[in-house]
Every structure is written in structure tokens, then in C-alpha cells.
Short mmCIF file of C-alpha atoms in Angstrom, two decimals:
data_model
loop_
_atom_site.label_atom_id
_atom_site.label_comp_id
_atom_site.label_asym_id
_atom_site.label_seq_id
_atom_site.Cartn_x
_atom_site.Cartn_y
_atom_site.Cartn_z
CA CYS A 75 5.11 1.23 -32.71
CA CYS A 76 8.25 0.10 -30.90
CA PHE A 77 10.13 3.13 -32.19
CA VAL A 78 7.37 5.49 -31.02
CA MET A 79 7.31 3.91 -27.60
CA SER A 80 11.09 4.01 -27.16
CA LYS A 81 11.08 7.70 -28.03
CA ALA A 82 8.26 8.39 -25.58
CA LEU A 83 10.01 6.47 -22.81
CA LEU A 84 13.12 8.55 -23.28
CA ASN A 85 11.23 11.84 -23.28
CA VAL A 86 9.23 11.91 -20.10
CA GLY A 87 7.81 15.38 -20.59
CA GLU A 88 6.63 15.17 -24.19
CA VAL A 89 3.01 14.28 -23.53
CA GLU A 90 0.74 17.29 -23.99
CA LYS A 91 0.33 19.22 -20.77
CA PRO A 92 -3.10 20.25 -19.51
CA ALA A 93 -3.99 23.91 -19.46
CA GLU A 94 -2.07 25.63 -16.68
CA PRO A 95 -5.11 27.27 -14.99
CA ALA A 96 -6.04 23.79 -13.68
CA ALA A 97 -3.18 24.07 -11.22
CA LYS A 98 -4.03 26.89 -8.84
CA GLN A 99 -1.13 28.91 -7.53
CA PRO A 100 -0.68 29.26 -3.77
CA PRO A 101 -2.45 32.28 -2.34
CA GLU A 102 -0.30 35.34 -1.97
CA THR A 103 0.93 35.60 1.59
CA GLU A 104 1.36 38.86 3.41
CA ALA A 105 4.91 40.09 3.75
CA ALA A 106 6.44 39.28 7.09
CA GLY A 107 5.62 41.98 9.58
CA THR A 108 2.25 43.04 8.11
CA CYS A 109 -1.03 42.10 9.70
CA GLY A 110 -3.16 41.60 6.58
CA CYS A 111 -6.19 43.34 8.10
CA ASN A 112 -6.75 45.59 5.02
CA LYS A 113 -7.57 48.47 7.34
CA SER A 114 -5.81 50.61 9.89
CA CYS A 115 -5.41 48.80 13.20
CA ASN A 116 -3.25 48.52 16.27
CA CYS A 117 -2.07 44.92 15.70
CA THR A 118 1.26 44.08 17.32
CA LYS A 119 1.98 42.19 14.13
CA ALA A 120 1.91 45.34 12.03
CA ALA A 121 4.64 47.00 14.10
CA VAL A 122 7.22 44.20 13.81
CA VAL A 123 9.92 44.25 11.12
CA PHE A 124 11.49 40.79 11.18
CA SER A 125 14.42 41.68 8.97
CA ASP A 126 15.94 43.54 11.93
CA LEU A 127 15.27 40.81 14.49
CA TYR A 128 17.29 37.75 15.50
CA SER A 129 16.59 34.84 17.80
CA THR A 130 20.09 34.47 19.21
CA GLY A 131 23.79 34.89 18.45
CA THR A 132 25.93 38.00 18.40
CA GLN A 133 22.95 40.18 17.48
CA ALA A 134 20.44 41.33 20.07
CA CYS A 135 18.02 38.53 20.97
CA TYR A 136 14.32 39.31 20.50
CA LEU A 137 12.66 35.96 21.26
CA LEU A 138 12.03 34.17 24.53
CA PRO A 139 13.80 33.53 26.84
CA ALA A 140 15.16 37.05 26.24
CA MET A 141 13.83 39.75 28.55
CA ASP A 142 10.76 41.73 27.43
CA SER A 143 10.34 39.57 24.31
CA ASP A 144 6.88 38.12 24.90
CA ALA A 145 5.11 40.25 22.31
CA LYS A 146 7.70 39.78 19.57
CA THR A 147 7.81 36.03 20.25
CA MET A 148 4.05 35.71 19.92
CA THR A 149 4.06 37.79 16.73
CA PHE A 150 6.82 35.66 15.21
CA LEU A 151 5.07 32.40 16.11
CA GLN A 152 1.79 33.76 14.73
CA GLU A 153 3.58 34.39 11.43
CA VAL A 154 4.76 30.77 11.44
CA VAL A 155 1.25 29.52 12.24
CA ASP A 156 -0.16 31.62 9.39
CA ILE A 157 2.29 29.95 7.00
CA LEU A 158 1.29 26.51 8.27
CA LEU A 159 -2.44 27.20 8.09
CA ALA A 160 -2.18 28.47 4.52
CA TYR A 161 -0.28 25.32 3.57
CA ILE A 162 -2.84 23.07 5.27
CA VAL A 163 -5.77 24.65 3.43
CA GLU A 164 -3.89 24.48 0.13
CA SER A 165 -3.04 20.80 0.70
CA PHE A 166 -6.70 19.80 0.58
CA ASP A 167 -7.44 21.81 -2.57
CA ARG A 168 -7.72 19.47 -5.57
CA ASP A 169 -6.85 22.36 -7.91
CA THR A 170 -3.38 22.61 -6.41
CA LYS A 171 -0.46 20.36 -7.21
CA VAL A 172 0.47 17.40 -5.07
CA ILE A 173 4.12 18.24 -5.70
CA ASP A 174 6.12 21.08 -7.23
CA PHE A 175 8.81 18.75 -8.52
CA HIS A 176 12.42 19.79 -9.15
CA TYR A 177 15.45 17.59 -9.63
CA PRO A 178 17.87 17.57 -6.64
CA ASN A 179 20.55 19.70 -8.32
CA GLU A 180 17.91 22.27 -9.35
CA LEU A 181 16.44 22.46 -5.88
CA LEU A 182 19.87 22.86 -4.32
CA GLN A 183 20.58 25.84 -6.59
CA MET A 184 17.17 27.50 -6.25
CA ASN A 185 17.56 28.31 -2.56
CA ASN A 186 20.39 28.92 -0.14
CA TRP A 187 20.21 25.83 2.06
CA GLU A 188 23.76 26.14 3.44
CA LEU A 189 24.42 26.66 7.13
CA GLN A 190 26.26 29.87 8.04
CA GLY A 191 28.45 30.98 10.90
CA GLU A 192 26.37 34.07 11.64
CA PRO A 193 22.69 33.99 12.63
CA ALA A 194 20.02 34.71 10.03
CA SER A 195 17.32 37.27 10.67
CA LEU A 196 13.84 36.14 11.62
CA ASP A 197 12.70 37.36 8.21
CA ASP A 198 15.12 34.87 6.64
CA ILE A 199 13.78 32.17 8.94
CA LEU A 200 10.22 32.81 7.74
CA ILE A 201 11.39 32.74 4.13
CA SER A 202 13.00 29.36 4.80
CA CYS A 203 9.74 28.07 6.27
CA ARG A 204 7.82 29.12 3.17
CA ALA A 205 10.41 27.65 0.81
CA THR A 206 10.45 24.34 2.65
CA LEU A 207 6.69 23.94 2.37
CA LYS A 208 6.63 25.17 -1.23
CA TYR A 209 8.69 22.17 -2.33
CA ALA A 210 7.30 19.67 0.18
CA ILE A 211 5.03 16.82 -0.93
CA LYS A 212 1.44 17.55 0.03
CA THR A 213 0.81 14.24 1.75
CA ALA A 214 -2.64 15.48 2.84
CA HIS A 215 -3.72 16.02 -0.76
CA PRO A 216 -6.72 13.84 -1.68
CA ARG A 217 -4.80 12.53 -4.71
CA TYR A 218 -1.63 11.52 -2.89
CA PHE A 219 -1.54 7.71 -2.81
CA ASN A 220 2.20 7.10 -2.86
CA GLN A 221 2.80 5.57 0.57
CA LEU A 222 1.00 3.59 3.24
CA SER A 223 0.99 6.74 5.42
CA THR A 224 -1.12 9.50 3.86
CA GLY A 225 -3.55 12.21 4.89
CA LEU A 226 -3.49 14.81 7.64
CA ASP A 227 -5.86 14.75 10.60
CA MET A 228 -6.52 18.14 12.18
CA VAL A 229 -6.82 16.84 15.74
CA GLY A 230 -3.69 14.74 15.26
CA LEU A 231 -1.88 17.82 13.96
CA ALA A 232 -3.00 19.85 16.98
CA ALA A 233 -1.73 17.07 19.23
CA ASP A 234 1.62 17.07 17.43
CA TRP A 235 1.95 20.81 18.00
CA LEU A 236 1.15 20.34 21.69
CA THR A 237 3.68 17.51 21.97
CA SER A 238 6.44 19.68 20.50
CA THR A 239 5.47 22.52 22.82
CA ALA A 240 5.70 20.25 25.88
CA ASN A 241 9.09 19.01 24.59
CA THR A 242 9.68 16.23 27.07
CA ASN A 243 11.05 12.70 27.17
CA MET A 244 9.07 9.51 27.75
CA PHE A 245 11.56 7.73 30.00
CA THR A 246 10.12 8.61 33.44
CA TYR A 247 6.84 9.59 35.03
CA GLU A 248 8.49 12.52 36.75
CA VAL A 249 9.19 14.33 33.45
CA ALA A 250 6.19 13.11 31.41
CA PRO A 251 3.39 12.26 33.87
CA VAL A 252 0.36 12.72 31.59
CA PHE A 253 2.00 11.22 28.50
CA VAL A 254 3.16 8.13 30.42
CA LEU A 255 -0.36 7.57 31.75
CA LEU A 256 -1.88 8.04 28.30
CA GLU A 257 0.53 5.50 26.87
CA TYR A 258 -0.46 3.04 29.60
CA VAL A 259 -4.20 3.58 28.93
CA THR A 260 -3.90 3.39 25.14
CA LEU A 261 -1.68 0.31 25.01
CA LYS A 262 -4.09 -1.47 27.34
CA LYS A 263 -7.00 -0.57 25.04
CA MET A 264 -5.08 -1.86 22.00
CA ARG A 265 -4.33 -5.14 23.79
CA GLU A 266 -8.04 -5.51 24.60
CA ILE A 267 -8.87 -5.04 20.91
CA ILE A 268 -6.31 -7.72 20.00
CA GLY A 269 -8.19 -10.04 22.34
CA TRP A 270 -5.82 -10.56 25.27
CA PRO A 271 -7.80 -11.06 28.52
CA ASP A 272 -8.51 -7.75 30.29
CA GLY A 273 -5.91 -6.06 28.08
CA ARG A 274 -3.11 -7.55 30.18
CA GLY A 275 0.43 -7.54 28.88
CA ASP A 276 2.95 -4.91 27.96
CA GLY A 277 4.01 -2.70 25.09
CA ILE A 278 5.72 0.44 23.95
CA PHE A 279 5.58 3.04 21.20
CA SER A 280 8.67 2.92 19.02
CA PRO A 281 10.13 4.87 16.06
CA GLY A 282 8.32 2.81 13.40
CA GLY A 283 7.28 -0.73 12.50
CA ALA A 284 10.83 -1.86 11.70
CA ILE A 285 11.93 -1.13 15.27
CA SER A 286 8.77 -2.70 16.70
CA ASN A 287 9.51 -5.88 14.73
CA MET A 288 13.10 -5.90 15.99
CA TYR A 289 11.85 -5.50 19.57
CA ALA A 290 9.72 -8.62 19.04
CA MET A 291 12.68 -10.63 17.77
CA LEU A 292 14.79 -9.40 20.67
CA LEU A 293 12.15 -10.50 23.19
CA ALA A 294 11.72 -13.89 21.53
CA ARG A 295 15.44 -14.58 21.78
CA PHE A 296 15.58 -13.44 25.42
CA LYS A 297 12.53 -15.53 26.33
CA MET A 298 14.19 -18.70 25.02
CA PHE A 299 17.80 -17.88 26.01
CA PRO A 300 17.91 -15.20 28.75
CA GLU A 301 21.67 -15.69 29.11
CA VAL A 302 22.21 -14.03 25.73
CA LYS A 303 21.71 -10.63 27.35
CA GLU A 304 24.99 -10.90 29.26
CA LYS A 305 26.98 -13.52 27.36
CA GLY A 306 26.03 -12.74 23.77
CA MET A 307 25.39 -14.96 20.76
CA SER A 308 28.30 -17.28 21.54
CA SER A 309 26.27 -18.65 24.45
CA VAL A 310 23.34 -19.87 22.33
CA PRO A 311 22.95 -22.40 19.51
CA ARG A 312 22.33 -21.43 15.89
CA LEU A 313 18.95 -19.69 15.84
CA VAL A 314 16.49 -19.64 12.95
CA ALA A 315 13.58 -17.26 12.32
CA PHE A 316 10.70 -17.84 9.93
CA THR A 317 8.71 -15.21 8.10
CA SER A 318 6.31 -14.78 5.17
CA GLU A 319 7.55 -14.90 1.60
CA HIS A 320 6.44 -11.28 1.10
CA SER A 321 7.23 -10.06 4.60
CA HIS A 322 8.70 -6.65 5.29
CA PHE A 323 12.46 -6.31 4.87
CA SER A 324 12.72 -5.22 8.51
CA ILE A 325 12.61 -8.86 9.64
CA LYS A 326 15.94 -9.58 7.94
CA LYS A 327 17.27 -6.20 8.99
CA GLY A 328 16.43 -6.98 12.62
CA ALA A 329 18.18 -10.35 12.35
CA ALA A 330 21.27 -8.59 11.01
CA ALA A 331 21.23 -5.97 13.77
CA LEU A 332 20.81 -8.58 16.54
CA GLY A 333 23.68 -10.73 15.28
CA ILE A 334 21.40 -13.58 14.20
CA GLY A 335 22.21 -13.03 10.52
CA THR A 336 20.02 -12.71 7.44
CA GLU A 337 20.87 -16.27 6.37
CA SER A 338 19.09 -17.45 9.48
CA VAL A 339 15.78 -15.99 8.27
CA ILE A 340 13.72 -18.47 6.23
CA SER A 341 10.96 -17.00 4.05
CA ALA A 342 8.57 -19.95 4.37
CA PHE A 343 6.77 -21.66 7.21
CA ASN A 344 5.10 -25.04 7.61
CA TYR A 345 5.63 -28.26 9.58
CA GLU A 346 8.18 -29.55 7.08
CA ASP A 347 10.29 -26.38 7.35
CA VAL A 348 10.42 -26.63 11.14
CA LEU A 349 11.33 -30.31 11.05
CA PHE A 350 14.10 -29.64 8.53
CA VAL A 351 15.59 -26.93 10.75
CA LEU A 352 15.43 -29.19 13.82
CA LEU A 353 17.13 -32.03 11.95
CA GLN A 354 19.96 -29.66 11.04
CA GLY A 355 20.53 -29.04 14.75
CA PHE A 356 19.27 -25.44 14.60
CA VAL A 357 16.77 -23.86 16.99
CA PRO A 358 13.63 -22.22 15.56
CA PHE A 359 12.84 -19.38 17.97
CA PHE A 360 10.72 -16.81 16.13
CA VAL A 361 7.97 -16.70 13.52
CA SER A 362 6.81 -13.40 12.02
CA ALA A 363 3.41 -13.73 10.37
CA THR A 364 2.28 -10.78 8.28
CA ALA A 365 -1.13 -9.15 8.59
CA GLY A 366 -1.19 -6.97 5.48
CA THR A 367 1.92 -7.34 3.30
CA THR A 368 3.45 -4.11 2.02
CA VAL A 369 2.93 -4.74 -1.70
CA TYR A 370 -0.03 -7.11 -2.06
CA GLY A 371 -1.82 -6.37 1.24
CA ALA A 372 -2.12 -10.11 1.94
CA PHE A 373 -2.88 -11.67 5.33
CA ASP A 374 -1.18 -14.83 6.54
CA PRO A 375 -3.35 -17.62 8.06
CA LEU A 376 -2.71 -16.76 11.69
CA ILE A 377 -4.63 -19.66 13.26
CA ALA A 378 -2.72 -22.29 11.27
CA ILE A 379 0.60 -20.58 12.04
CA SER A 380 -0.21 -20.37 15.74
CA ASP A 381 -0.91 -24.12 15.83
CA ILE A 382 2.60 -24.84 14.56
CA CYS A 383 4.15 -22.32 16.94
CA LYS A 384 2.36 -23.91 19.89
CA LYS A 385 3.44 -27.41 18.88
CA TYR A 386 7.13 -26.45 18.68
CA ASN A 387 7.15 -23.74 21.37
CA ILE A 388 8.12 -20.95 18.98
CA TRP A 389 7.44 -17.27 19.63
CA MET A 390 4.68 -16.05 17.31
CA HIS A 391 4.85 -12.43 16.22
CA VAL A 392 2.28 -10.73 13.99
CA ASP A 393 3.57 -7.87 11.89
CA GLY A 394 0.37 -5.88 11.60
CA ALA A 395 2.09 -2.58 10.84
CA TRP A 396 -0.11 -2.17 7.77
CA GLY A 397 -3.09 -4.44 8.46
CA GLY A 398 -3.35 -4.23 12.25
CA SER A 399 -5.74 -1.28 12.13
CA LEU A 400 -8.39 -3.52 10.55
CA LEU A 401 -8.92 -4.77 14.09
CA MET A 402 -10.89 -1.54 14.56
CA SER A 403 -13.41 -2.63 11.92
CA ARG A 404 -16.15 -5.13 12.72
CA ARG A 405 -16.52 -5.72 8.98
CA HIS A 406 -12.86 -6.57 8.34
CA ARG A 407 -11.24 -7.75 11.58
CA TRP A 408 -11.88 -11.40 10.65
CA LYS A 409 -8.82 -11.12 8.41
CA LEU A 410 -6.73 -11.18 11.60
CA ASP A 411 -8.49 -14.14 13.23
CA GLY A 412 -5.95 -15.83 15.48
CA VAL A 413 -4.03 -12.64 16.33
CA GLU A 414 -5.03 -13.11 19.97
CA ARG A 415 -2.83 -16.24 20.04
CA ALA A 416 0.31 -14.26 19.17
CA ASN A 417 3.06 -13.45 21.66
CA SER A 418 3.55 -9.99 20.18
CA VAL A 419 1.95 -7.69 17.62
CA THR A 420 3.23 -4.68 15.67
CA TRP A 421 0.52 -2.11 14.93
CA ASN A 422 1.17 1.23 13.17
CA PRO A 423 -1.63 3.78 13.72
CA HIS A 424 0.27 6.20 11.47
CA LYS A 425 -0.85 4.12 8.47
CA MET A 426 -4.53 3.18 8.15
CA MET A 427 -5.60 5.33 11.12
CA SER A 428 -3.85 8.43 9.69
CA VAL A 429 -2.19 9.43 12.94
CA PRO A 430 0.62 11.88 12.08
CA LEU A 431 4.02 10.26 11.73
CA GLN A 432 5.39 8.60 13.65
CA CYS A 433 3.17 6.30 15.69
CA SER A 434 4.02 2.60 15.94
CA ALA A 435 3.18 0.27 18.81
CA LEU A 436 4.60 -3.07 19.85
CA LEU A 437 2.11 -5.02 21.97
CA VAL A 438 3.42 -7.93 24.08
CA ARG A 439 1.29 -10.60 25.75
CA GLU A 440 3.67 -11.34 28.66
CA GLU A 441 3.91 -8.61 31.24
CA GLY A 442 7.37 -7.81 32.61
CA LEU A 443 9.33 -9.47 29.80
CA MET A 444 10.36 -6.21 28.15
CA GLN A 445 11.67 -4.86 31.44
CA ASN A 446 13.73 -7.98 32.17
CA CYS A 447 15.09 -8.07 28.64
CA ASN A 448 16.17 -4.45 28.32
CA GLN A 449 16.66 -2.88 31.73
CA MET A 450 20.14 -1.61 32.68
CA HIS A 451 19.28 0.03 36.04
CA ALA A 452 20.71 3.48 35.20
CA CYS A 453 20.63 4.98 38.69
CA TYR A 454 20.66 8.60 37.52
CA LEU A 455 17.23 8.05 35.91
CA PHE A 456 15.60 5.07 37.58
CA GLN A 457 16.22 5.60 41.28
CA GLN A 458 14.54 2.91 43.36
CA ASP A 459 13.53 5.21 46.25
CA LYS A 460 11.27 7.61 44.33
CA HIS A 461 8.02 8.64 46.02
CA TYR A 462 5.68 7.21 43.34
CA ASP A 463 4.93 3.86 41.70
CA LEU A 464 8.10 2.97 39.77
CA SER A 465 6.22 0.84 37.27
CA TYR A 466 5.38 4.10 35.49
CA ASP A 467 9.06 4.76 34.76
CA THR A 468 8.89 3.02 31.40
CA GLY A 469 12.27 4.08 30.02
CA ASP A 470 14.28 1.09 31.24
CA LYS A 471 12.24 -1.37 29.16
CA ALA A 472 13.04 0.56 25.98
CA LEU A 473 16.16 0.28 23.84
CA GLN A 474 16.23 4.05 23.57
CA CYS A 475 17.06 6.44 26.34
CA GLY A 476 15.58 9.53 24.73
CA ARG A 477 12.10 8.58 23.48
CA HIS A 478 9.78 10.92 21.60
CA VAL A 479 6.20 11.42 22.77
CA ASP A 480 4.21 9.59 20.07
CA ILE A 481 1.19 8.70 22.16
CA PHE A 482 -0.65 12.00 22.42
CA LYS A 483 -1.54 12.18 18.71
CA LEU A 484 -3.23 8.78 18.79
CA TRP A 485 -4.91 9.32 22.15
CA LEU A 486 -6.37 12.72 21.23
CA MET A 487 -7.60 11.47 17.83
CA TRP A 488 -9.21 8.48 19.54
CA ARG A 489 -10.99 10.84 21.93
CA ALA A 490 -12.15 12.99 19.00
CA LYS A 491 -13.32 10.15 16.73
CA GLY A 492 -14.16 7.37 19.10
CA THR A 493 -13.59 3.78 18.02
CA ILE A 494 -16.57 4.07 15.66
CA GLY A 495 -14.95 7.03 13.91
CA PHE A 496 -11.78 5.08 13.17
CA GLU A 497 -13.93 2.15 12.04
CA ALA A 498 -15.83 4.32 9.55
CA GLN A 499 -12.59 5.81 8.22
CA ILE A 500 -11.01 2.38 7.67
CA ASP A 501 -14.16 0.92 6.09
CA LYS A 502 -14.33 3.85 3.67
CA CYS A 503 -10.74 3.28 2.48
CA LEU A 504 -11.45 -0.39 1.84
CA GLU A 505 -14.64 0.54 -0.01
CA LEU A 506 -12.65 2.88 -2.27
CA SER A 507 -10.11 0.16 -3.03
CA GLU A 508 -12.90 -2.25 -3.97
CA TYR A 509 -14.37 0.43 -6.23
CA LEU A 510 -11.01 0.84 -8.01
CA TYR A 511 -10.60 -2.93 -8.38
CA ASN A 512 -14.09 -3.38 -9.83
CA LYS A 513 -13.59 -0.47 -12.20
CA ILE A 514 -10.31 -1.62 -13.78
CA LYS A 515 -10.38 -5.43 -13.55
CA ASP A 516 -12.19 -5.76 -16.90
CA ARG A 517 -11.29 -2.34 -18.35
CA GLU A 518 -9.37 -2.26 -21.61
CA GLY A 519 -5.67 -1.61 -21.07
CA TYR A 520 -5.49 -2.98 -17.51
CA GLU A 521 -4.28 -6.30 -16.12
CA MET A 522 -4.42 -7.29 -12.46
CA VAL A 523 -1.19 -8.57 -10.93
CA PHE A 524 -2.96 -11.32 -8.98
CA ASP A 525 -6.37 -12.93 -9.29
CA GLY A 526 -9.18 -12.16 -6.92
CA LYS A 527 -10.36 -9.23 -4.87
CA PRO A 528 -7.61 -7.60 -2.74
CA GLN A 529 -7.71 -8.32 1.00
CA HIS A 530 -6.57 -4.81 1.94
CA THR A 531 -6.55 -1.47 0.12
CA ASN A 532 -3.60 -2.54 -2.07
CA VAL A 533 -4.71 -2.73 -5.72
CA CYS A 534 -1.85 -3.96 -7.92
CA PHE A 535 -2.15 -3.64 -11.67
CA TRP A 536 -0.41 -3.05 -14.99
CA TYR A 537 -1.51 -0.37 -17.39
CA LEU A 538 -0.90 -1.39 -21.01
CA PRO A 539 -0.74 1.61 -23.36
CA PRO A 540 -2.33 1.18 -26.80
CA GLY A 541 1.10 0.76 -28.40
CA ILE A 542 1.85 -2.54 -26.66
CA ARG A 543 -1.56 -4.15 -26.12
CA HIS A 544 -1.35 -6.28 -29.23
CA MET A 545 2.35 -7.17 -29.24
CA GLU A 546 2.69 -10.85 -30.11
CA ASP A 547 6.27 -11.27 -28.89
CA LYS A 548 5.78 -11.89 -25.16
CA GLU A 549 9.36 -11.08 -24.20
CA GLU A 550 9.32 -7.83 -26.16
CA ARG A 551 5.97 -6.94 -24.62
CA LYS A 552 7.31 -7.66 -21.15
CA LYS A 553 10.42 -5.57 -21.79
CA HIS A 554 8.35 -2.57 -22.85
CA LEU A 555 5.76 -3.01 -20.10
CA HIS A 556 8.53 -2.85 -17.50
CA LYS A 557 9.23 0.76 -18.57
CA VAL A 558 5.63 2.00 -18.58
CA ALA A 559 4.96 2.52 -14.85
CA PRO A 560 8.22 4.46 -14.20
CA VAL A 561 7.50 6.85 -17.06
CA ILE A 562 3.90 7.46 -16.05
CA LYS A 563 5.01 7.98 -12.43
CA ALA A 564 7.67 10.48 -13.54
CA ARG A 565 5.06 12.38 -15.53
CA MET A 566 2.67 12.40 -12.57
CA MET A 567 5.38 14.08 -10.50
CA GLU A 568 6.38 16.58 -13.18
CA TYR A 569 2.77 17.70 -13.68
CA GLY A 570 2.06 17.41 -9.96
CA THR A 571 -1.37 15.85 -10.51
CA THR A 572 -1.14 12.72 -8.38
CA MET A 573 1.36 10.19 -6.97
CA VAL A 574 1.12 6.38 -6.95
CA SER A 575 3.88 3.90 -6.17
CA TYR A 576 5.20 1.17 -8.47
CA GLN A 577 7.68 -1.70 -8.21
CA PRO A 578 8.63 -5.10 -9.62
CA GLN A 579 7.96 -8.24 -7.55
CA GLY A 580 9.79 -11.50 -8.16
CA ASP A 581 9.49 -12.31 -11.86
CA LYS A 582 6.80 -9.67 -12.39
CA VAL A 583 7.82 -6.48 -14.22
CA ASN A 584 7.02 -3.03 -12.81
CA PHE A 585 3.38 -2.57 -11.85
CA PHE A 586 1.39 0.09 -10.02
CA ARG A 587 0.67 -0.52 -6.34
CA MET A 588 -2.25 1.69 -5.43
CA VAL A 589 -2.88 1.95 -1.68
CA ILE A 590 -5.66 3.95 -0.07
CA SER A 591 -5.25 5.21 3.48
CA ASN A 592 -6.05 8.89 2.87
CA PRO A 593 -9.33 9.87 4.57
CA ALA A 594 -9.72 12.79 2.14
CA ALA A 595 -9.93 10.53 -0.94
CA THR A 596 -13.28 10.06 -2.70
CA PHE A 597 -14.72 8.02 -5.56
CA GLN A 598 -14.10 11.01 -7.82
CA ASP A 599 -10.39 10.91 -6.94
CA ILE A 600 -10.25 7.25 -7.97
CA ASP A 601 -11.91 8.15 -11.28
CA PHE A 602 -9.38 10.94 -11.75
CA LEU A 603 -6.47 8.57 -11.12
CA ILE A 604 -7.63 6.14 -13.81
CA GLU A 605 -8.13 8.92 -16.34
CA GLU A 606 -4.77 10.46 -15.49
CA ILE A 607 -2.88 7.19 -15.93
CA GLU A 608 -4.52 6.76 -19.32
CA ARG A 609 -3.76 10.35 -20.35
CA LEU A 610 -0.12 10.19 -19.31
CA GLY A 611 0.41 6.79 -20.90
CA LEU A 612 -1.48 7.33 -24.12
CA ASP A 613 1.62 7.83 -26.31
CA LEU A 614 3.59 4.93 -24.84
#
């Protein structure tokens, strides 16, 4: 059986493929410049030949801001919208592939991706749009489970389109009045949900949870040693940060970026650890507790951690990038009991709340600290004699100058769903994960990576193909099991049927990490996943 397995592991594509009709081909799209009405009409669209049109360059310009180009611009953009709408509908169709996989060298050769000196025609631009989506991963597909961020919300998508159309910067009220106000309103609401009195405090939307976590570390250092802003790390003693054993790698990355150093991050936290650090003459300044670890979905005991932080006057941060959204659920928010005692919280709505990427918030309990820590008084942006309330010029408290508008997607989805809508969505995902866990925990060929019901939607398991279930040599069994998940994952991608992540962890060989955040997923999709893993791994 070892020989058979080794051969199968080397030949990813040898398992029998399902009948091709199961994978529906994308609907035929109308050629650029035709209206698709199937009857004679006077559509502007029908009269436009995009192969002769250009947006800019040495050729005549036919799109805005060119003169008399309104009609052609609208026709071109309608063509783009038609491409997007067709892709959206296809993405939710279970008969279509999650991915049309090609190896990088193949994909490079299949299309002309090179940049040219001369402008391409608008027809070429539309072809590029179609090609890009043809080979894109359908992250909205109900059977896409590969990342923590999955799904596609229609209101969130509409908000993203509006944001790009407005094309402004978040640094001042004068250039982004509505978006700045919506950020103020939404951050206040999120702080209320955390449990801070009257939603007081501060916060900002950043380019992802890693940056939000780094902001928290930056603020903790400034709070304890404000002189570091001007004099640098040479002015402060050796600092030490604590974090969870399975915390996100961004905690160490933030320490490296801020000059604190990865060796100053200790992946453990209790009274003894703090006392040891103090006896060494170091200064513990920051603790990052995790609410929903990336792999296991585990929640740290926030109340116990906050007691230690209070005793030793250490900044307590909660990395809730993955698990923070459970605060929206009355059924599950108890898993974050004690979060209201934190100094700062990272919360990523682009994960469990399915807000389109990117949407990450850092919430801070102390008002004004971000401004004092980061402001540089750039007088060309933040003039002090403006005719409105300067507190709405939020750019000087950010590390960035240019800051993307991430707020409108979340705000508009919240308006559309209400808090109860988000709650129902989150509860459903956790219900699906419990269904998967209950279905495989005692099923032949499956072993759970850790005992007990998962705290989040992370379900971690090994699939043991028939060929290795009864191996007596434990080391040989472990060696072969390590290769199973990568092969099954590769086959998933080649057939395009589904996508699930895998990884090793510590001394544990590769296992599947199933996470459910896709609102489109159903119990039937979970059943399909189990059957597909078994089909693809049968000959291993």
C-alpha cells in the first residue's frame, strides 16, 4: 500500500475526474459593441465599435474628460458593468468552478500581460477585464472556504463601487465630509458594542488587522514612554511584549517594524512570566490577547489577562481580527467576556461580517492618544484656522497620509442588514461549523486535531485515506499523513470543485483547517465538502 500511496502522491491528477458537464461553462458574452437585445433597436451600445476607440495617448481620446464623450463613456462603462454582473451571477452558481487553475508559467503564456508603450484600444481593455475574471478565484462561491475572508455581499459591493467613484482621501473633512462623519458614527457604535461607556474613545480604519495590531503596540509604547516619539528607542529601557502562543504573526512583525525586536515578544503570559521579565530589568509594556486564533479559532481568557495587566500597569490589547465580530451575536459574545477592560481592540469586519476587503478597525479606549502619538502638524493639510471643527480632520492621527475610504462598505451594509442581520449571519456560520464537527468527529477516516467542540468556525481535522488507516508504524503513518492534505488540496484546485486551507502546527503534521465565514454556504455545501475530500483522497 505504501507503493500505491507514493505513486498517487506524485501524480496529483490521476484520480478519476467527474463528468465534465458538472462544471458549467461561463455564459457566452456579447461581443464588445453589441447590445444583446436580439432585435433591432436604437441602443447607443449597438453603434459603438470599441476596437477603434482609445481612452488616452497619441490616439484620439473618446472617454471623459474628453469633449463630447459622455455617450461613449457610458457605453464603455456599461460594457464593464455587464462583465462584472455576469461574473457575480456565475460566482454563486454551484455548477461552476471555484477556480480555473493554471500554473504561473502557463497563465503568463496564455495572455499578453505585458505593459506596452502605446495605448491599447478599449476593445483590448474589455478583453483584459474578461481574462482577469476568468482566472480569478470566485471568493463568493458557496464552496470557497480557503480564507477567513469569503463571500460577496451585494450592498457591500455597491458601496465599494460608490467609494471608487467618489475617489477621495480620508485625511480631512474638507475632502471627505460624509465618509469622515460615517467613520465617526460607526467607530462610536463599535466601541459601544465592545462595552466602553457611551462609546467614548477613539479609533481608525486601517489597511488590515496586521496594521491595526501595530497601531496598538505603537500607542502602548507612546503611552508608557512618550519621549520615544522624538528621541527614539535609545531613550527607553528594554521593552517586552507578551502574546498568545498561537497569536497572529503580525505581533512579531509589528515589534520588528517598531524597533522593539522579535526577541522581545514572549509567546506566553502569566504572573510568573511578568515577574521573570521584571527581575531581568526589562519593562513589560504590551499584552496582545487573541480573540479567535487564526488556525484553531481559540479565545484567550480575557478577564484573567486583564487582571494581570491591571496589577502591573500593562497595556492590554485584544486582537479580535477574526473573533471580534462575535460581539454582534447575543449567543456567542460571551467568548469575549472581559474585552471591555482592554485598552485597544482590533476588529476586522471583512472577515466574519463579509464586508468587502479591506475593512479593519482599531478601537482605542483613551480619546486623544492616537492624535498625540502620531500627529506631525503638516500645515498644508491641517491648517489650524479652518472654518469647521478641526477634530474631524482625522488624518494627523493616522500613520498614513493617503488613506482609502473603507468605512462606506461597512456602514451601508449595517444600514441594510441592521445589527440583527449581522447577528443572524454570524450565528448561521457557527451553526454550519458545528454541523461539520458533529458529522466528522466519529466518521471513519477522520481525526480531530484537538479535543472538544471548536469555539469559532475553525474545524481542524486530518483525513486518513484507506491506504494508511491501519498502518502500525506510527512514524511511517505520520510521514504519509503529512502528504495527504497537500495532494487533496491540489486536486481540489485542479478540478475547481472547492478550496479549503491546510497547514502544519507545531509537532502536528499537515491538517485541514476548515473555516466558515461565507454567508452563501449551506448544510449541503458542507456535505459536498466531506464527500469531495473522500473522493479525491480515495487512492491515497
